[in-house]
């Protein structure tokens, strides 16, 4: 359990007040503030190979104190630690991402299940390129409307399938697991040249009216359906964009990957 001072710092980081009780209304506010404050990014995959990517309590330094983001293996465990410290019952679940060539590995994605005293259970995910802004009720039939679209959770023989606007995103295994179970998959994402996190360089954050994404030196901003694209002039402009749009400073730039011909990288918006 993380200490009270770190909880306070975490809440300040995401611009959220400490909830009076661990209920669904507070959970909704906490996830929304987290999604709008902590970017989905993979910059550490493109620094030196000895750059640590961790999933345990050490990740809180990166997200809270250095005001960075990360992938699902970093963002969701960090959010889970915050929720547990605030009195929520949290379980870690593995999920398989739908890819063009079929379902990915069982530990390809990490999500949270939050169970409340009123008997309700919620899917919490703040670390996916198309995650909902607010928690999704598990066991609720039909679409659930969210600022990011219409989500639906469907019980299938293989698990709990999540779809956005009718498009399947991932399949959740309802059996809880341990954070260390994701170690081999993190190693694969970290080291295999063909992994999606090695083939692209991105930092993306939803806003109240759209999204801002920096992929290499290309800044894309979407607001109320209007999209603008800007190629930044040099490294100094890229560093300034990280600070202006995502709220953190870097002392050097990550090394951009060389994309295969015809590839556009990870779809973020």
Short mmCIF file of C-alpha atoms in Angstrom, two decimals:
data_model
loop_
_atom_site.label_atom_id
_atom_site.label_comp_id
_atom_site.label_asym_id
_atom_site.label_seq_id
_atom_site.Cartn_x
_atom_site.Cartn_y
_atom_site.Cartn_z
CA UNK A 1 0.00 0.00 0.00
CA UNK A 2 1.42 3.36 -0.97
CA UNK A 3 1.74 6.10 1.65
CA UNK A 4 -0.58 9.04 2.18
CA UNK A 5 1.90 11.63 0.93
CA UNK A 6 2.31 9.72 -2.33
CA UNK A 7 -1.46 9.41 -2.65
CA UNK A 8 -1.75 13.18 -2.27
CA UNK A 9 0.97 13.74 -4.87
CA UNK A 10 -0.72 11.30 -7.25
CA UNK A 11 -4.08 13.06 -6.88
CA UNK A 12 -2.39 16.40 -7.53
CA UNK A 13 -0.71 14.91 -10.60
CA UNK A 14 -4.07 14.05 -12.17
CA UNK A 15 -5.96 17.06 -10.83
CA UNK A 16 -8.36 15.03 -8.67
CA UNK A 17 -9.67 15.54 -5.15
CA UNK A 18 -9.45 12.78 -2.55
CA UNK A 19 -12.85 11.04 -2.58
CA UNK A 20 -14.90 10.84 0.60
CA UNK A 21 -15.79 7.21 -0.15
CA UNK A 22 -14.74 4.49 -2.57
CA UNK A 23 -17.87 4.41 -4.68
CA UNK A 24 -18.71 4.37 -8.40
CA UNK A 25 -19.05 8.16 -8.68
CA UNK A 26 -15.53 8.68 -7.32
CA UNK A 27 -14.18 5.88 -9.50
CA UNK A 28 -15.64 7.62 -12.53
CA UNK A 29 -13.98 10.92 -11.61
CA UNK A 30 -10.63 9.28 -10.88
CA UNK A 31 -10.44 7.38 -14.17
CA UNK A 32 -11.54 10.41 -16.16
CA UNK A 33 -8.91 12.64 -14.59
CA UNK A 34 -6.27 9.93 -15.08
CA UNK A 35 -7.10 9.47 -18.77
CA UNK A 36 -7.00 13.23 -19.37
CA UNK A 37 -3.72 13.71 -17.49
CA UNK A 38 -1.41 10.72 -18.06
CA UNK A 39 -0.37 10.19 -21.69
CA UNK A 40 -0.24 6.88 -23.49
CA UNK A 41 3.38 6.83 -24.67
CA UNK A 42 6.31 4.54 -25.45
CA UNK A 43 9.30 6.89 -25.32
CA UNK A 44 11.29 4.66 -22.95
CA UNK A 45 11.26 1.89 -25.56
CA UNK A 46 13.47 4.14 -27.69
CA UNK A 47 16.05 5.29 -25.20
CA UNK A 48 19.02 3.12 -24.24
CA UNK A 49 18.25 -0.56 -23.81
CA UNK A 50 19.07 -0.30 -20.11
CA UNK A 51 16.20 2.15 -19.55
CA UNK A 52 13.94 0.47 -17.00
CA UNK A 53 10.31 -0.21 -17.82
CA UNK A 54 8.76 -1.42 -14.59
CA UNK A 55 5.28 -2.52 -13.54
CA UNK A 56 5.51 -2.44 -9.74
CA UNK A 57 5.49 0.49 -7.29
CA UNK A 58 8.65 1.90 -8.88
CA UNK A 59 6.54 3.11 -11.81
CA UNK A 60 4.97 5.72 -9.52
CA UNK A 61 8.14 7.80 -9.66
CA UNK A 62 7.82 8.03 -13.44
CA UNK A 63 4.11 8.84 -13.50
CA UNK A 64 3.72 10.93 -10.36
CA UNK A 65 7.04 12.71 -9.87
CA UNK A 66 8.38 12.87 -13.43
CA UNK A 67 4.86 13.44 -14.78
CA UNK A 68 5.33 10.96 -17.59
CA UNK A 69 2.97 8.35 -19.00
CA UNK A 70 3.53 4.88 -20.40
CA UNK A 71 1.83 1.81 -21.81
CA UNK A 72 -0.78 -0.39 -20.18
CA UNK A 73 1.84 -2.29 -18.15
CA UNK A 74 2.79 0.96 -16.43
CA UNK A 75 -0.33 3.15 -16.39
CA UNK A 76 -2.89 0.60 -15.22
CA UNK A 77 -0.80 -0.91 -12.38
CA UNK A 78 -0.06 2.63 -11.15
CA UNK A 79 -3.75 3.52 -11.23
CA UNK A 80 -4.53 0.26 -9.45
CA UNK A 81 -2.14 1.17 -6.62
CA UNK A 82 -3.85 4.54 -6.24
CA UNK A 83 -7.32 2.97 -6.19
CA UNK A 84 -6.28 0.38 -3.59
CA UNK A 85 -4.85 3.12 -1.38
CA UNK A 86 -8.21 4.92 -1.63
CA UNK A 87 -10.11 1.83 -0.45
CA UNK A 88 -11.08 0.09 -3.69
CA UNK A 89 -10.83 -3.66 -4.29
CA UNK A 90 -8.72 -4.06 -7.44
CA UNK A 91 -7.82 -7.12 -9.47
CA UNK A 92 -5.45 -7.35 -12.43
CA UNK A 93 -6.81 -9.09 -15.53
CA UNK A 94 -5.04 -10.09 -18.75
CA UNK A 95 -6.50 -9.35 -22.18
CA UNK A 96 -5.84 -10.33 -25.78
CA UNK A 97 -5.84 -7.46 -28.26
CA UNK A 98 -7.63 -7.87 -31.58
CA UNK A 99 -5.02 -7.36 -34.31
CA UNK A 100 -5.31 -7.53 -38.11
CA UNK A 101 -3.95 -11.11 -38.02
CA UNK A 102 -6.11 -12.25 -35.09
CA UNK A 103 -5.97 -12.17 -31.30
CA UNK A 104 -2.66 -11.32 -29.66
CA UNK A 105 -1.08 -13.08 -26.69
CA UNK A 106 -3.00 -13.70 -23.46
CA UNK A 107 -0.92 -11.16 -21.54
CA UNK A 108 -0.79 -8.69 -24.43
CA UNK A 109 -2.82 -6.13 -22.47
CA UNK A 110 -3.36 -5.42 -18.78
CA UNK A 111 -6.65 -4.08 -17.40
CA UNK A 112 -8.20 -3.64 -13.97
CA UNK A 113 -11.38 -4.98 -12.44
CA UNK A 114 -12.75 -2.95 -9.55
CA UNK A 115 -15.37 -4.53 -7.28
CA UNK A 116 -17.53 -2.28 -5.10
CA UNK A 117 -19.41 -3.06 -1.88
CA UNK A 118 -22.74 -2.58 -3.69
CA UNK A 119 -21.99 -5.70 -5.72
CA UNK A 120 -21.10 -3.91 -8.96
CA UNK A 121 -17.92 -4.60 -10.90
CA UNK A 122 -16.19 -2.25 -13.30
CA UNK A 123 -13.63 -2.51 -16.08
CA UNK A 124 -11.02 0.20 -15.60
CA UNK A 125 -8.51 0.87 -18.37
CA UNK A 126 -6.49 4.07 -18.68
CA UNK A 127 -3.67 2.60 -20.77
CA UNK A 128 -4.99 1.63 -24.20
CA UNK A 129 -5.02 3.65 -27.37
CA UNK A 130 -8.84 3.53 -27.54
CA UNK A 131 -9.82 3.12 -23.91
CA UNK A 132 -12.97 4.67 -22.51
CA UNK A 133 -12.69 7.86 -20.50
CA UNK A 134 -14.87 6.42 -17.73
CA UNK A 135 -15.20 2.96 -16.12
CA UNK A 136 -17.41 0.41 -17.86
CA UNK A 137 -19.94 -1.62 -15.88
CA UNK A 138 -19.31 -5.34 -16.10
CA UNK A 139 -22.49 -7.37 -16.56
CA UNK A 140 -24.49 -4.51 -18.04
CA UNK A 141 -26.15 -5.56 -21.28
CA UNK A 142 -25.99 -3.28 -24.30
CA UNK A 143 -23.88 -0.26 -25.25
CA UNK A 144 -22.40 2.08 -22.64
CA UNK A 145 -22.03 5.65 -23.86
CA UNK A 146 -18.76 7.42 -23.15
CA UNK A 147 -17.17 10.65 -24.42
CA UNK A 148 -14.81 8.44 -26.47
CA UNK A 149 -17.61 6.46 -28.13
CA UNK A 150 -20.08 3.65 -27.60
CA UNK A 151 -18.55 0.71 -25.73
CA UNK A 152 -20.05 -2.71 -25.18
CA UNK A 153 -18.91 -5.57 -22.97
CA UNK A 154 -20.14 -8.98 -24.11
CA UNK A 155 -19.77 -12.33 -22.36
CA UNK A 156 -18.31 -14.90 -24.76
CA UNK A 157 -16.97 -18.43 -24.41
CA UNK A 158 -13.44 -17.02 -24.42
CA UNK A 159 -14.02 -14.24 -21.91
CA UNK A 160 -15.33 -10.71 -21.82
CA UNK A 161 -15.11 -8.96 -25.17
CA UNK A 162 -14.88 -5.18 -25.40
CA UNK A 163 -15.99 -3.39 -28.54
CA UNK A 164 -15.94 0.30 -29.48
CA UNK A 165 -18.60 1.49 -31.93
CA UNK A 166 -19.05 -2.13 -32.99
CA UNK A 167 -15.34 -2.86 -33.53
CA UNK A 168 -13.81 -5.47 -31.19
CA UNK A 169 -10.86 -4.09 -29.20
CA UNK A 170 -9.79 -6.88 -26.87
CA UNK A 171 -10.88 -10.04 -25.08
CA UNK A 172 -10.52 -10.03 -21.28
CA UNK A 173 -9.76 -13.21 -19.36
CA UNK A 174 -11.88 -12.92 -16.16
CA UNK A 175 -9.32 -14.88 -14.11
CA UNK A 176 -7.16 -12.49 -12.03
CA UNK A 177 -3.41 -12.77 -12.34
CA UNK A 178 -0.25 -11.30 -10.85
CA UNK A 179 1.72 -8.36 -12.18
CA UNK A 180 4.79 -10.57 -12.63
CA UNK A 181 2.83 -12.77 -15.06
CA UNK A 182 3.25 -9.99 -17.61
CA UNK A 183 7.06 -10.07 -17.40
CA UNK A 184 7.66 -12.28 -20.46
CA UNK A 185 5.34 -10.23 -22.66
CA UNK A 186 6.90 -6.98 -21.50
CA UNK A 187 10.30 -8.45 -22.40
CA UNK A 188 8.96 -9.27 -25.89
CA UNK A 189 7.51 -5.76 -26.37
CA UNK A 190 10.76 -4.30 -25.09
CA UNK A 191 13.23 -6.32 -27.16
CA UNK A 192 11.61 -7.73 -30.30
CA UNK A 193 12.13 -5.38 -33.29
CA UNK A 194 8.72 -6.31 -34.70
CA UNK A 195 6.74 -5.37 -31.59
CA UNK A 196 4.35 -2.43 -32.04
CA UNK A 197 6.11 -0.50 -29.28
CA UNK A 198 9.44 -0.81 -31.05
CA UNK A 199 8.08 0.03 -34.50
CA UNK A 200 6.67 3.40 -33.56
CA UNK A 201 7.40 6.40 -31.35
CA UNK A 202 4.38 8.12 -29.90
CA UNK A 203 2.91 10.18 -27.09
CA UNK A 204 -0.84 10.74 -27.07
CA UNK A 205 -3.32 12.33 -24.70
CA UNK A 206 -7.10 12.80 -24.96
CA UNK A 207 -8.45 16.28 -24.27
CA UNK A 208 -11.95 17.43 -23.37
CA UNK A 209 -12.64 18.21 -27.03
CA UNK A 210 -10.35 15.80 -28.88
CA UNK A 211 -6.78 14.52 -28.71
CA UNK A 212 -3.18 15.63 -29.11
CA UNK A 213 -0.57 13.19 -30.46
CA UNK A 214 3.14 13.53 -31.12
CA UNK A 215 4.59 10.77 -33.31
CA UNK A 216 8.28 11.43 -33.84
CA UNK A 217 8.33 15.04 -35.04
CA UNK A 218 4.71 15.11 -36.29
CA UNK A 219 2.22 16.85 -34.01
CA UNK A 220 -1.46 16.12 -34.63
CA UNK A 221 -4.21 17.95 -32.79
CA UNK A 222 -7.90 17.13 -33.02
CA UNK A 223 -10.54 19.42 -31.57
CA UNK A 224 -14.27 19.06 -32.15
CA UNK A 225 -13.63 16.98 -35.22
CA UNK A 226 -11.14 19.40 -36.79
CA UNK A 227 -7.66 17.94 -37.27
CA UNK A 228 -4.42 19.84 -37.78
CA UNK A 229 -1.05 18.29 -38.56
CA UNK A 230 2.29 20.01 -38.06
CA UNK A 231 5.79 18.78 -38.83
CA UNK A 232 8.07 20.22 -36.14
CA UNK A 233 11.23 21.89 -37.38
CA UNK A 234 13.88 20.36 -35.14
CA UNK A 235 14.70 18.56 -31.91
CA UNK A 236 14.25 21.68 -29.80
CA UNK A 237 10.70 22.06 -31.12
CA UNK A 238 9.94 18.43 -30.33
CA UNK A 239 11.23 18.79 -26.76
CA UNK A 240 9.16 21.96 -26.34
CA UNK A 241 6.06 20.13 -27.61
CA UNK A 242 6.47 17.38 -25.02
CA UNK A 243 6.49 20.02 -22.31
CA UNK A 244 3.69 22.17 -23.72
CA UNK A 245 1.18 19.47 -24.62
CA UNK A 246 2.04 16.65 -22.23
CA UNK A 247 3.52 18.44 -19.23
CA UNK A 248 6.94 16.82 -18.89
CA UNK A 249 10.51 17.70 -19.75
CA UNK A 250 13.08 15.49 -21.44
CA UNK A 251 16.81 16.15 -21.43
CA UNK A 252 17.24 14.32 -24.73
CA UNK A 253 15.18 12.86 -27.52
CA UNK A 254 14.44 9.16 -27.99
CA UNK A 255 15.75 7.58 -31.17
CA UNK A 256 13.00 7.28 -33.78
CA UNK A 257 12.46 3.80 -35.24
CA UNK A 258 12.74 3.03 -38.93
CA UNK A 259 9.23 2.01 -40.01
CA UNK A 260 8.72 -0.67 -42.64
CA UNK A 261 7.75 0.70 -46.03
CA UNK A 262 4.06 1.56 -46.15
CA UNK A 263 3.60 1.36 -42.37
CA UNK A 264 1.95 4.21 -40.48
CA UNK A 265 2.71 2.78 -37.04
CA UNK A 266 0.30 2.47 -34.14
CA UNK A 267 -3.20 3.87 -34.71
CA UNK A 268 -3.84 6.47 -32.01
CA UNK A 269 -6.64 8.72 -33.28
#
